[in-house]
C-alpha cells in the first residue's frame, strides 16, 4: 500500500520546514535569499519552478512499509515512481545529474560548488542538481537506526565512524543574505545532505545498491534478525532518510535523466 499524501508530507516535513517554500522571495537572481524565520529557505530568489518541484516531491506518495523486495524491480509501486517522474519532467533549466559512488569523496562539496556557480555566477535560479547515489555513497542515505543495527560504518570504510553526512552543521544557520561568507551556508563549512536539500538538490537512492548492501551484510553475518535478502533489502529501503527518492537503479536512472536533458557529471 502506498503511503498517503499526508504521511508522505510528514516524512518530508524536515526538508519543507527548513526550506520555507511559501516565503521565498520573488526577487532578481543576483540578490541574496530572502530572510525567513528559523532555518529559512536556501533556495535562490526567483527559483519558482524549483519550488514547485520540491513541493511535488513532498506530496508524492512513497512506500516505506515493504516486507520484501525482489532483486530487479518491475512494478512502479516498488520504487518512488511518481517522484522520479516529477524529476524527469521538470521544465526548469539547466539540469545536472551527478554519478556519486564514494562516501569519502568530495561529492557533497562538488555539488555545492555546482549550485553556487549556476545560481550566483550564471544566474540560473531554477537550476536542478540531482545526485544519483550508489556505491558506498548510498550508505549516507540510511538513517541512524540502520547504521547502528548493521554497523554500516564498517562498510563505509576509511575513517568513517558514523553517518555525519546528513545533519546540517552550524554554518548552515549563518546569515544567508551574506552568500559570499566563507563560513556561511553556501561555504564548504555547510556541506551536508540536509543543507543541499534546502538548496533544492535532490538525492536519488539506488535499489541495486540496497540489494548489494543486503548481500554483503548477510555474507558477513551481520544479520541479527536472520532476514532473507529480500526482507533485508526491504528494511533498508524503509529506512532511507527523508526527502530521498528511491529508484530502480542509479545507473539505469542516469540514462533516463540523460534522455530528459540532464547533463551528466561525476
XYZ file of C-alpha atoms in Angstrom, residues 33 39 61 76 80-81 93 108 116 133 136 151 172 183 190 203 211 214 217 220 263:
21
model
C 17.980 34.617 -0.470
C 16.047 27.701 9.418
C 3.356 9.011 -2.385
C 6.046 1.085 -10.162
C 9.208 6.146 -5.829
C 7.844 6.263 -9.359
C 16.866 24.523 -16.601
C 28.777 16.934 -1.375
C 26.867 28.118 -6.319
C 23.653 7.929 -5.386
C 29.356 3.426 -0.696
C 27.312 -1.422 11.648
C 24.004 26.498 7.718
C 31.908 30.313 6.796
C 27.960 23.788 5.488
C 19.111 12.757 -3.707
C 20.288 -5.199 -2.689
C 21.981 -6.590 1.863
C 25.625 -7.893 5.319
C 29.416 -11.001 6.730
C 23.919 16.910 -18.038
